[in-house]
CSV table of C-alpha atoms in Angstrom, one decimal:
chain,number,residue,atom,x,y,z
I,1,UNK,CA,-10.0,27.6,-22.7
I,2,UNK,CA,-9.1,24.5,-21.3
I,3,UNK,CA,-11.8,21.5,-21.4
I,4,UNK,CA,-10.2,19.7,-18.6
I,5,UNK,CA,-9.1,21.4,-15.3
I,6,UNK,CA,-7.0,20.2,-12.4
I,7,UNK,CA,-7.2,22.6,-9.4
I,8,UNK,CA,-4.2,21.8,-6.7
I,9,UNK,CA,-1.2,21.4,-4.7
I,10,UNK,CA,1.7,19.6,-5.8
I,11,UNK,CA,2.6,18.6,-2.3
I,12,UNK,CA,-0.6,16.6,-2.1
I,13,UNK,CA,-0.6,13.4,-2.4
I,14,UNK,CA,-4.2,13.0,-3.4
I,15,UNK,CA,-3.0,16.0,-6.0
I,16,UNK,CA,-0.5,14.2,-7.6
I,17,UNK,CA,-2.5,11.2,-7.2
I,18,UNK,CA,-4.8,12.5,-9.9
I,19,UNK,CA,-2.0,14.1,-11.8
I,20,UNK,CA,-0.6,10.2,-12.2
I,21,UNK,CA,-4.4,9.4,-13.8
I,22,UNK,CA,-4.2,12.1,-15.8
I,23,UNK,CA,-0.8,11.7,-17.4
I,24,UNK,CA,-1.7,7.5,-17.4
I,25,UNK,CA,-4.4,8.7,-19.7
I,26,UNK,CA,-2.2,11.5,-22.2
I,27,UNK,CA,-5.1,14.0,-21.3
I,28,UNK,CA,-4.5,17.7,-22.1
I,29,UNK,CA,-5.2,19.5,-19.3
I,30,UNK,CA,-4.6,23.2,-17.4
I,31,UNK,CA,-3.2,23.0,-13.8
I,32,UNK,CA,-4.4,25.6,-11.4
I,33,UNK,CA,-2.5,25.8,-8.5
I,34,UNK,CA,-4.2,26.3,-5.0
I,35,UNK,CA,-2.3,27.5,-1.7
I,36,UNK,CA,-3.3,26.7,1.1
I,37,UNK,CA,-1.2,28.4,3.0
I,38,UNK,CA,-3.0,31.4,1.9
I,39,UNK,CA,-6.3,29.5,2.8
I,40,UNK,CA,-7.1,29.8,-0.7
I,41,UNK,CA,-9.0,26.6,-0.1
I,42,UNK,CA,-10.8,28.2,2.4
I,43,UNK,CA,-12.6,31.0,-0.4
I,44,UNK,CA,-16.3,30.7,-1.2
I,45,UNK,CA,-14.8,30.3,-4.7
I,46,UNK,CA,-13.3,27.2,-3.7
I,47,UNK,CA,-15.6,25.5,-1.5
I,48,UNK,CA,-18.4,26.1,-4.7
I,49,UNK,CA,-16.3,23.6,-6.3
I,50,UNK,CA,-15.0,21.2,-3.5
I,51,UNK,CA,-17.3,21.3,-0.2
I,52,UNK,CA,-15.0,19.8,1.8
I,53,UNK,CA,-12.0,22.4,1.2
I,54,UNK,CA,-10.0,19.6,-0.7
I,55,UNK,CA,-7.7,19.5,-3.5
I,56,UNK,CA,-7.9,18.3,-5.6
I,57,UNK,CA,-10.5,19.1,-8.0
I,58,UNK,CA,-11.0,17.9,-11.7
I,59,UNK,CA,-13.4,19.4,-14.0
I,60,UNK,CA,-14.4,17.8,-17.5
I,61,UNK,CA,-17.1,17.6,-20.2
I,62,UNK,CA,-19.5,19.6,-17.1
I,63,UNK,CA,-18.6,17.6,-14.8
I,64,UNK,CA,-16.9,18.9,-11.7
I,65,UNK,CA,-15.3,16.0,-9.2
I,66,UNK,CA,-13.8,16.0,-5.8
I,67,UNK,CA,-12.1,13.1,-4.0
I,68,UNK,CA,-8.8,11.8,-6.1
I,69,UNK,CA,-9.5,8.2,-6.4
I,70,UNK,CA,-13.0,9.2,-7.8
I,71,UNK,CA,-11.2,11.8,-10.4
I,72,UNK,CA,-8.7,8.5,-11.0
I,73,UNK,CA,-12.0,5.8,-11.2
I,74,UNK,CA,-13.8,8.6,-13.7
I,75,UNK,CA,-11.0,9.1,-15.8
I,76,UNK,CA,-10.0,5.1,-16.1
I,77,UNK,CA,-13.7,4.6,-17.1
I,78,UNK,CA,-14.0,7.5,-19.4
I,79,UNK,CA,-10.9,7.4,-21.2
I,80,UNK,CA,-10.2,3.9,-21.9
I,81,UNK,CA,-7.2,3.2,-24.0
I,82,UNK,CA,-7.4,0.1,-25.6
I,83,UNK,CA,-5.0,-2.6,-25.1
I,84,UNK,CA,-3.3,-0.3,-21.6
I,85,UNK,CA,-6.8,0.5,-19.8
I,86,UNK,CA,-6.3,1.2,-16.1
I,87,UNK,CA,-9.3,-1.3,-15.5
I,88,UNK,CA,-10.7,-4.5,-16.4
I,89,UNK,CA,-13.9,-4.5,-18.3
I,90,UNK,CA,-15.1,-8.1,-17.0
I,91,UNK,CA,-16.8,-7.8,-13.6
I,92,UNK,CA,-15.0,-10.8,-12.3
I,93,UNK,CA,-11.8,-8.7,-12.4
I,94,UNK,CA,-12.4,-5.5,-12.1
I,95,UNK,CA,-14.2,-6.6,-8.7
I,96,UNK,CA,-10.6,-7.7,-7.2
I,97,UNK,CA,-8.6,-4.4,-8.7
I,98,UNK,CA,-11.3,-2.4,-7.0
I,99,UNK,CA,-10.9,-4.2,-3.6
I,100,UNK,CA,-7.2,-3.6,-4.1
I,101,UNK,CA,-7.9,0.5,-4.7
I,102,UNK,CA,-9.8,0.3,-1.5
I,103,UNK,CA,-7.3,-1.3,0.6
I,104,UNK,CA,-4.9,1.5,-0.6
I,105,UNK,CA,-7.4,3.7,0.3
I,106,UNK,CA,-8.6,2.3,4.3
I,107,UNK,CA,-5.9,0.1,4.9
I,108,UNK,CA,-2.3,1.6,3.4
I,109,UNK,CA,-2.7,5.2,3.4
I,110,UNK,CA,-3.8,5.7,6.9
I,111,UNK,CA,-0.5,5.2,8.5
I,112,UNK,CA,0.9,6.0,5.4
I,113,UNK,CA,0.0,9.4,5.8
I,114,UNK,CA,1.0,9.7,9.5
I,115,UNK,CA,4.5,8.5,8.2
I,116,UNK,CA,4.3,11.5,5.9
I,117,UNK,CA,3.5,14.1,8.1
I,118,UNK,CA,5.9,13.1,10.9
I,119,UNK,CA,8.9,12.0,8.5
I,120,UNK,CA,8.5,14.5,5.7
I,121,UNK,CA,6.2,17.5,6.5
I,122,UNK,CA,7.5,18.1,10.3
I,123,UNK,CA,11.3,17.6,8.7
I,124,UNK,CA,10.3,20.3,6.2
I,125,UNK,CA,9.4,22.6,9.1
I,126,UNK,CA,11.8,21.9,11.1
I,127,UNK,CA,9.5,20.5,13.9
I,128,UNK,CA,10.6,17.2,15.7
I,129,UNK,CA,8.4,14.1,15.1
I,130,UNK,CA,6.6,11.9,17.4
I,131,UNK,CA,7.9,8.8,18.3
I,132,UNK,CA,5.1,7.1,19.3
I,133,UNK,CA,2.4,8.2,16.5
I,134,UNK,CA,5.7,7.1,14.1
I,135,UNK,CA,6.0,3.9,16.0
I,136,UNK,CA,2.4,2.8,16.0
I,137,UNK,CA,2.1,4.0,12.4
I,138,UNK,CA,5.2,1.8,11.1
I,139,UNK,CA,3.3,-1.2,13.2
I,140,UNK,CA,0.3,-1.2,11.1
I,141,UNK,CA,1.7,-0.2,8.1
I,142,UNK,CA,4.3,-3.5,8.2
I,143,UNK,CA,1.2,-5.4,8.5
I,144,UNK,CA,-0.2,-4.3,5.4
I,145,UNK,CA,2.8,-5.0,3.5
I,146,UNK,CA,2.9,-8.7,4.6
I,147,UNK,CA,-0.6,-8.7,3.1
I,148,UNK,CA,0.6,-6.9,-0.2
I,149,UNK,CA,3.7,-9.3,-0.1
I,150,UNK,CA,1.5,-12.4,0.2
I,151,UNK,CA,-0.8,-11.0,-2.3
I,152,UNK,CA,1.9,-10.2,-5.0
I,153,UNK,CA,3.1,-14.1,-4.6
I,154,UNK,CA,0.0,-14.9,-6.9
I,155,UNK,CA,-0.1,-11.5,-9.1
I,156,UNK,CA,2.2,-9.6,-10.4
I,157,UNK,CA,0.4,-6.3,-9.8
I,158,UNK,CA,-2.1,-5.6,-7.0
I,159,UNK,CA,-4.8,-5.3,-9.1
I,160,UNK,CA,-4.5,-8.1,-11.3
I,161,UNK,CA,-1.9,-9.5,-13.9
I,162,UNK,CA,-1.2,-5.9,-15.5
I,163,UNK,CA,-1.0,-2.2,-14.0
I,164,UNK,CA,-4.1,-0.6,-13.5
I,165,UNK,CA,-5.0,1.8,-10.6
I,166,UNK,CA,-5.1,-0.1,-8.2
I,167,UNK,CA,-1.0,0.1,-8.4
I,168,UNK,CA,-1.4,3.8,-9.0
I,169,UNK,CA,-3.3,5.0,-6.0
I,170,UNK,CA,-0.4,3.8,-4.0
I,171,UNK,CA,2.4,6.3,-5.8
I,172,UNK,CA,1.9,9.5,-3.9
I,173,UNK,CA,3.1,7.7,-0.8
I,174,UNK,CA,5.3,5.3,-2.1
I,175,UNK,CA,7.4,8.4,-3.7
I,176,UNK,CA,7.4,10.7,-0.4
I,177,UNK,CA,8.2,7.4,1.9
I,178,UNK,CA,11.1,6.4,-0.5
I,179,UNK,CA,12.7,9.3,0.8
I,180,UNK,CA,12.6,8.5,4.7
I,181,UNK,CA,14.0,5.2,6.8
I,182,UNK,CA,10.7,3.6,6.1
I,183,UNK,CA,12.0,2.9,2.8
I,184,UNK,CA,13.7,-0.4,4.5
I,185,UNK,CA,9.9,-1.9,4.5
I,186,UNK,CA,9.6,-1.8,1.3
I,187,UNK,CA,12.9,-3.0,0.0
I,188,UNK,CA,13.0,-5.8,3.0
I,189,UNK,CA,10.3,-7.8,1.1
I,190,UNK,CA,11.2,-9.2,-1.8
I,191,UNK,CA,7.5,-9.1,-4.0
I,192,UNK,CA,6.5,-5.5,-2.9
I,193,UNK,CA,10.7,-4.3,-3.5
I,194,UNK,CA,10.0,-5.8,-7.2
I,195,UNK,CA,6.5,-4.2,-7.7
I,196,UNK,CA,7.5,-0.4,-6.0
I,197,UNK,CA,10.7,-0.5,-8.3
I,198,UNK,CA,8.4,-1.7,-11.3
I,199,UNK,CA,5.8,0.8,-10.6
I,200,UNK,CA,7.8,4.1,-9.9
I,201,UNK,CA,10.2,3.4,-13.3
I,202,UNK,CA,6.7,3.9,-14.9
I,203,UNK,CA,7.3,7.0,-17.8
I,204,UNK,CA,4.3,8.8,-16.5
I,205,UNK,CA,5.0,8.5,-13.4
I,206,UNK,CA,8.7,10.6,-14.1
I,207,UNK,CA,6.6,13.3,-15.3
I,208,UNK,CA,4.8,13.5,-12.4
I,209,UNK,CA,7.9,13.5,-10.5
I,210,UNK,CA,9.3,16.1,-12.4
I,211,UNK,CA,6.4,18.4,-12.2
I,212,UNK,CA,6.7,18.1,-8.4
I,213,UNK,CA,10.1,18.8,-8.1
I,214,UNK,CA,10.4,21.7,-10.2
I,215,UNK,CA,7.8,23.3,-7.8
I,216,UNK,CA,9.8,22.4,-5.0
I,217,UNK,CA,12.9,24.8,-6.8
C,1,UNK,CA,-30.9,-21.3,-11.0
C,2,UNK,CA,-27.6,-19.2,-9.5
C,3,UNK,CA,-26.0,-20.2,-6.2
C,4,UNK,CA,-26.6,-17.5,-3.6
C,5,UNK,CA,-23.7,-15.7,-3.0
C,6,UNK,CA,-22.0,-15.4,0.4
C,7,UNK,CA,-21.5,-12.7,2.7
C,8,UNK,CA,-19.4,-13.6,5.8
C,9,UNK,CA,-19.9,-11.5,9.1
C,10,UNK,CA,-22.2,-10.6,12.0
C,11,UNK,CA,-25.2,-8.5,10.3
C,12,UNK,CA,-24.7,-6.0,12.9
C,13,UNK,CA,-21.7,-5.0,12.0
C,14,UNK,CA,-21.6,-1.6,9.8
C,15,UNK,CA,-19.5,-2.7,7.1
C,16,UNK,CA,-21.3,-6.1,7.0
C,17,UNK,CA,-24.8,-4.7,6.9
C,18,UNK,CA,-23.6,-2.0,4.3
C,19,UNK,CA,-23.1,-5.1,1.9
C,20,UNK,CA,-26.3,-6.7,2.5
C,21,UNK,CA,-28.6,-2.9,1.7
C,22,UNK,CA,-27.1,-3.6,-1.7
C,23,UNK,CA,-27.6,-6.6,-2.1
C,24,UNK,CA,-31.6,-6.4,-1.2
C,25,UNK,CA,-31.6,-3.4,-3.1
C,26,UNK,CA,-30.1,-4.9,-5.9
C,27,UNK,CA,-32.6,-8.2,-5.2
C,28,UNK,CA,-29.7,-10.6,-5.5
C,29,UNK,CA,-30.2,-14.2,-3.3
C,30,UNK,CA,-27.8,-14.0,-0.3
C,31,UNK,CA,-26.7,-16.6,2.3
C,32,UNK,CA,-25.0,-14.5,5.7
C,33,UNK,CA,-22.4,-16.9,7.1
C,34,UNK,CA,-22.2,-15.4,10.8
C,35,UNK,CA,-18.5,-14.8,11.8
C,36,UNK,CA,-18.4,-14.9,15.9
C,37,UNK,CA,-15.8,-12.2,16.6
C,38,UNK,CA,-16.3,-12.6,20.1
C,39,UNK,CA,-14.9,-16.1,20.0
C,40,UNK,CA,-12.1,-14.5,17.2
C,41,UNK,CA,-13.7,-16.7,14.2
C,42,UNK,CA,-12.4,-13.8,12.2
C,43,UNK,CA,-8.4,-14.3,13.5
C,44,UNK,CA,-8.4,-17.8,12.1
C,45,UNK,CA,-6.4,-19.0,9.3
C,46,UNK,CA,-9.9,-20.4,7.1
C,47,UNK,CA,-11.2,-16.3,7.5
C,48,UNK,CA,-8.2,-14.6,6.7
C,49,UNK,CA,-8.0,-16.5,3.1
C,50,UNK,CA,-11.2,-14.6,2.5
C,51,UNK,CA,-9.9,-11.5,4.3
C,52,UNK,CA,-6.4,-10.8,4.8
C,53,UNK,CA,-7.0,-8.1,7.5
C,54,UNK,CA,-9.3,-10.3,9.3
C,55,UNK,CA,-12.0,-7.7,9.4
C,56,UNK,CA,-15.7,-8.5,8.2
C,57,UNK,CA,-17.4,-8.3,5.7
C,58,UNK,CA,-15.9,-10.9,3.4
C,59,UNK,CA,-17.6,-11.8,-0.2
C,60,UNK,CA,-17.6,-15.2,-2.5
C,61,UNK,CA,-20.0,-16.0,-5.6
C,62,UNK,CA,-18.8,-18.3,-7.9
C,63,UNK,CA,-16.3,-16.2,-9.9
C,64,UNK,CA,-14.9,-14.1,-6.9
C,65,UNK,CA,-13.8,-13.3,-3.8
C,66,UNK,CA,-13.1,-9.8,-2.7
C,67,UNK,CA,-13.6,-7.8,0.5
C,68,UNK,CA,-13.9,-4.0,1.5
C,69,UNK,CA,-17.4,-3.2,1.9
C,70,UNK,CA,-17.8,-0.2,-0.4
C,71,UNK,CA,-15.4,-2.4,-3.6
C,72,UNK,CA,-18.3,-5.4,-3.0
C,73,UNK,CA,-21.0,-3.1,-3.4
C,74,UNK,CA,-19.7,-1.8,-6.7
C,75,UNK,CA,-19.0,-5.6,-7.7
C,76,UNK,CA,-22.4,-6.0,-7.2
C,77,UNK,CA,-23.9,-3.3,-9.1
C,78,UNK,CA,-21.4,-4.0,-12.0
C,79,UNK,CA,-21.7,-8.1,-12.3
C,80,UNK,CA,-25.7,-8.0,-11.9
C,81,UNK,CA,-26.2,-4.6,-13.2
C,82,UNK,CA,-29.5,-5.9,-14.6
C,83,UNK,CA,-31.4,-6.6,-11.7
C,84,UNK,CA,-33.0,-4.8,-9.2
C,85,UNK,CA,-32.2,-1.4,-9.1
C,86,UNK,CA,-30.6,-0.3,-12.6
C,87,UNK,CA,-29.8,2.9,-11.0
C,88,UNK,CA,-28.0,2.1,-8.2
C,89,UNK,CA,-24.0,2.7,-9.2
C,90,UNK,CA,-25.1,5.3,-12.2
C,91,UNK,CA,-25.4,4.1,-15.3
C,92,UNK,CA,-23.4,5.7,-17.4
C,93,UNK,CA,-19.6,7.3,-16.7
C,94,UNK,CA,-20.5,11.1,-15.3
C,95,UNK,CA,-23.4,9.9,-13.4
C,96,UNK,CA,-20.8,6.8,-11.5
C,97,UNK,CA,-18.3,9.9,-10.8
C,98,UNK,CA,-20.2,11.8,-8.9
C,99,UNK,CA,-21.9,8.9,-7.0
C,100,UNK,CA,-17.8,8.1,-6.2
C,101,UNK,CA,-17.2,11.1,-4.9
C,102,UNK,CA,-19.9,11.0,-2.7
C,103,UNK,CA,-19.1,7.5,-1.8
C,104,UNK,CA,-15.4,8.4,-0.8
C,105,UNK,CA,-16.3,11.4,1.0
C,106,UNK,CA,-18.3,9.1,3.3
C,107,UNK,CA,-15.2,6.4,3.7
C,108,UNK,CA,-13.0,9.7,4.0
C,109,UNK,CA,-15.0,12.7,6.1
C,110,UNK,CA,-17.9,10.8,7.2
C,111,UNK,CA,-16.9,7.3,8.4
C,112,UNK,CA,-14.3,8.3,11.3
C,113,UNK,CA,-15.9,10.6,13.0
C,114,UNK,CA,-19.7,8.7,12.9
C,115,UNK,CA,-18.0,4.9,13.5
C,116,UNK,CA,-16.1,6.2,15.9
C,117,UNK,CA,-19.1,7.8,18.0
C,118,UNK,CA,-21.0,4.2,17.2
C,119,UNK,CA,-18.6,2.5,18.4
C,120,UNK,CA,-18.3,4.7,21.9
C,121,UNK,CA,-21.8,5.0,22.5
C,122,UNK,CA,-23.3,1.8,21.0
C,123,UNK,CA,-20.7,-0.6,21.1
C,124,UNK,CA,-18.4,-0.2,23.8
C,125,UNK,CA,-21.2,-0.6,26.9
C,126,UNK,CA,-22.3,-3.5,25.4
C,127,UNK,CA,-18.5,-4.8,25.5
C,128,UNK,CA,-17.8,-3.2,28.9
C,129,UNK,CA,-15.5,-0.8,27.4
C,130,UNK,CA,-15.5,3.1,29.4
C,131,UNK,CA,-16.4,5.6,27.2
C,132,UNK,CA,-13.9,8.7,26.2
C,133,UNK,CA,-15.5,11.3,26.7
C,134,UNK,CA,-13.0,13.5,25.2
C,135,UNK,CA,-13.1,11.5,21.9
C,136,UNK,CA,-16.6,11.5,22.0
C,137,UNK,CA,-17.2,15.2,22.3
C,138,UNK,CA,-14.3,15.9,19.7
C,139,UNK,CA,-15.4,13.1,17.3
C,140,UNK,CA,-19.5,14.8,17.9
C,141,UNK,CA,-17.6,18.0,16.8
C,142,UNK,CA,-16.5,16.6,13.5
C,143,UNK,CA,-19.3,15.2,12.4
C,144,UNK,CA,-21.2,18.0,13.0
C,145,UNK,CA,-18.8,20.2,10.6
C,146,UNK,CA,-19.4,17.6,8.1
C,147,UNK,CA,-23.3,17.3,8.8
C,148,UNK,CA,-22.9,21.2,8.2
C,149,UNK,CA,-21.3,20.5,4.1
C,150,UNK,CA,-24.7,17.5,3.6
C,151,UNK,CA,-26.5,19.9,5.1
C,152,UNK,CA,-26.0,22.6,2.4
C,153,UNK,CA,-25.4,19.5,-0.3
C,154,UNK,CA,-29.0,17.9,0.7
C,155,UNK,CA,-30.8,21.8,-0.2
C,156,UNK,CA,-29.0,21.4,-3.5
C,157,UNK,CA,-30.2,18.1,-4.6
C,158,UNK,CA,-32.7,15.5,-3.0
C,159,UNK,CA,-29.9,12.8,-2.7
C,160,UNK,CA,-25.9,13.1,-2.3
C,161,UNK,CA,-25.1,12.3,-6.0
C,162,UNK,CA,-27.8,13.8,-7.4
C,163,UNK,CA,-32.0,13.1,-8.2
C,164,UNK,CA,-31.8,9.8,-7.6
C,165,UNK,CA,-30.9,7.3,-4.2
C,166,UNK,CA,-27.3,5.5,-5.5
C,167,UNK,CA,-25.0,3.8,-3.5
C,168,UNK,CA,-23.3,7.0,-2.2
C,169,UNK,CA,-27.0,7.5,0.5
C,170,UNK,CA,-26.6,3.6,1.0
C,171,UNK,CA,-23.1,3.4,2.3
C,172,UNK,CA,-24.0,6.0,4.9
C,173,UNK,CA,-27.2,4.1,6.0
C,174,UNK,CA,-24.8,1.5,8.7
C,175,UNK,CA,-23.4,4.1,11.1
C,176,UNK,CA,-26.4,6.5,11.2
C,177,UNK,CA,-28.6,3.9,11.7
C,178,UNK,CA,-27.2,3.2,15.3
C,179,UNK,CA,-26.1,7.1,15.8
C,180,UNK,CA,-30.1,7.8,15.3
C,181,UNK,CA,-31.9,4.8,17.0
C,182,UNK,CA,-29.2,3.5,19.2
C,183,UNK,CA,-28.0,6.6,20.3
C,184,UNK,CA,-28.7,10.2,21.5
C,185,UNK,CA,-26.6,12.2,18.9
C,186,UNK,CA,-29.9,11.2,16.7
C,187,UNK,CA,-30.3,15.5,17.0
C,188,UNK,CA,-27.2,15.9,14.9
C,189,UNK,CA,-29.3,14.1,11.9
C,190,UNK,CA,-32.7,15.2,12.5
C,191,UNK,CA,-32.0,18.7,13.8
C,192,UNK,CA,-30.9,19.6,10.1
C,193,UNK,CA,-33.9,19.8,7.9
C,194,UNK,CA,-32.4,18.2,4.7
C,195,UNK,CA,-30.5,16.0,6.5
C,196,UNK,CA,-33.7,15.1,8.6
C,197,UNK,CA,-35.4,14.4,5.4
C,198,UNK,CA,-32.8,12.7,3.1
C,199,UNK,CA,-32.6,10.5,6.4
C,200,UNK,CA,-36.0,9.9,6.9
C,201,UNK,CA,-36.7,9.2,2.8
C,202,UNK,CA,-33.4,6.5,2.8
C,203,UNK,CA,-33.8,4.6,5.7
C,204,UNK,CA,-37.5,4.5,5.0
C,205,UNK,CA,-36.3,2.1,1.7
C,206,UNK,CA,-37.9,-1.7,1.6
C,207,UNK,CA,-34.0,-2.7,1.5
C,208,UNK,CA,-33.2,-1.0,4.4
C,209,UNK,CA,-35.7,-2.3,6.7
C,210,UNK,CA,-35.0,-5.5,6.1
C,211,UNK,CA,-31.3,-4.8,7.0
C,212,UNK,CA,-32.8,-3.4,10.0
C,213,UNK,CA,-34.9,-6.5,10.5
C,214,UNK,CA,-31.9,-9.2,10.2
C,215,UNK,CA,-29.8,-7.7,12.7
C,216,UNK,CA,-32.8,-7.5,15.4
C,217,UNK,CA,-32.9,-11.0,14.5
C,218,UNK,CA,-29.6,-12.1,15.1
């Protein structure tokens, strides 16, 4: 039986957000898949495990953990890998790479995941998107990427002079808005072009990828 | 003897005020630096070198400067994890996760719904602003589905992440604060009996009172 347990949807980006920890890290693990079409997330069974109804959920050493970027900050403290850790051990820098994982978290993916839903989930259903929620969401999102592209003047990664997760919570979007016009935001600025291209050619993140799409066949 | 570090930001402000429980909890020396966002201190090109967004609450000691409320709080905890209380941010890895979890589900489940009704019913008569009542009653709605999960959580265990108060209670101390005394959606807390008494035993904190004290002062 596996030790470690990731319960999920690979359309999620908070799934695959964890799944990008996970593979960072070279942890065995069993995937369980959860649909929610089927309101499986819905089940007692579920809910036992992740009040909320959300994937994902992570289970390891008796610990069971809902929320993605608390999965990714438990498995960057638990599993540190000497010379590539995910995180900074001195307070003093580990202070910024955390601010940086919050930003992501209140300040990127908001209209980030508008973006999604209008560009790529409506597409997928074949249900038109709204112009004005798309509008207002590509206006705040530009203003977070002047931020990042100021930010990534002095520092080569978010986070800091290396990759840790505070680059790594931003893949789940950064792969599904690569694949709609939005993409121009990212490539019109010169610092964040360099840092998503640097960031997505990252080996785990390709098995990641690959995961996804083979789902999608 | 260490400078006091800086918070920058009106203490009424629920982000602000989040950073300065920690702090007291944590008994580090403090100086508040009052941003006047009325007068759009926090638009000006000195502010938004501390904070790019040009939102409060912004941080400096004398290695850093960071913003985000809930990543200064676990600053804190880390870089004077010896004073005050130990306990605060866990102290060892298991016992940190779950009091992250706990601390995202408020930024994430519990934070829009209960800012947004602070903002409508506390803030926005002082500002002159008409209330929605739509967003009110559907924003009342979803915090009540989420008061329903603590509900259920808070039977389980006396605090979110576990036996003991941790940052996860703190960070939801701002927006309930003014829901329950500034408000009258104060039911939706003290209607539930273990939310009623997880709010009662954390607001009841030495810390937290004298949050409440600074911004009656200001």
């Amino acid at each position: 039986m596996a030790i470690r347990k990731l319960y999920g949807t690979l359309g999620s980006p908070d799934t695959i957000r964890a799944l990008a920890s996970i593979f960072e890290h070279e942890l065995d693990f069993e995937f369980i898949p959860i649909d929610l079409n089927a309101g499986e997330h819905k089940t007692e069974s579920f809910l036992s495990l992740s009040p909320f109804g959300l994937v994902p959920v992570y289970q390891d050493d008796g610990l069971t953990l809902f929320e993605s970027r608390a999965i990714m900050r438990f498995i960057t403290h638990y599993y540190l890998k000497p010379g590539t850790e995910l995180v900074y051990e001195v307070p003093k820098l580990q202070g910024i790479a955390a601010t940086w994982i919050d930003v992501e978290d209140h300040q990127f993916s908001p209209p980030a995941e508008k973006l999604r839903q209008e560009l790529v989930d409506k597409a997928k259903k074949g249900l038109p998107m709204d112009k004005e929620v798309v509008a207002e969401a590509e206006a705040k999102l530009i203003k977070v990427l002047d931020v990042y592209e100021e930010r990534l003047t002095h520092s080569k990664y978010l986070g800091g002079d290396r990759f840790t997760s505070a680059d790594l919570t931003h893949l789940p979007y950064l792969y599904h808005l690569m694949g709609t016009p939005v993409k121009q935001l990212f490539e019109e600025r010169p610092n964040v072009s360099t840092w998503c291209k640097d960031i997505l050619s990252r080996p785990c993140w390709s098995r990641v990828v690959e995961m996804v799409e083979k789902d999608k066949v | 003897m260490a400078t006091p570090v800086k918070v920058y930001g009106p203490p009424m402000s629920t982000a602000v005020s989040r950073v300065l429980a920690c702090l007291y909890e944590k008994n580090v020396e403090f100086e508040l630096i009052s941003i006047n966002m009325s007068k759009g201190e926090h638009k000006k090109p000195e502010f938004l070198k501390l904070q790019p967004f040009g939102q409060v609450p912004a941080f400096e000691d004398e290695s850093i400067s960071i913003f985000e409320s809930r990543a200064i709080c676990r600053y804190i905890c880390d870089k004077y994890a010896d004073k005050g209380n130990k306990g605060l941010y866990g102290t060892n890895p298991l016992a940190k996760a779950s009091i992250d979890q706990w601390i995202e589900a408020e930024g994430q489940s519990f934070n829009p719904p209960s800012s947004t009704l602070v903002f409508q019913l506390a803030f926005a008569p002082r500002m002159n602003i008409k209330q929605d009542k739509v967003v009110i009653r559907q924003n009342e709605e979803k915090l009540s589905k989420v008061l329903d999960i603590y509900e259920k959580r808070l039977g389980e265990a006396r605090f979110l992440a576990g036996d003991e108060f941790s940052l996860a209670d703190l960070s939801h101390l701002p927006n309930t604060q003014y829901l329950v005394s500034g408000t009258d959606k104060g039911n939706l807390f003290t209607s539930r009996e273990n939310v009623g008494r997880w709010w009662d035993e954390i607001s009841s904190r030495d810390s937290w009172k004298k949050v409440v004290d600074l911004q009656k002062g200001a």
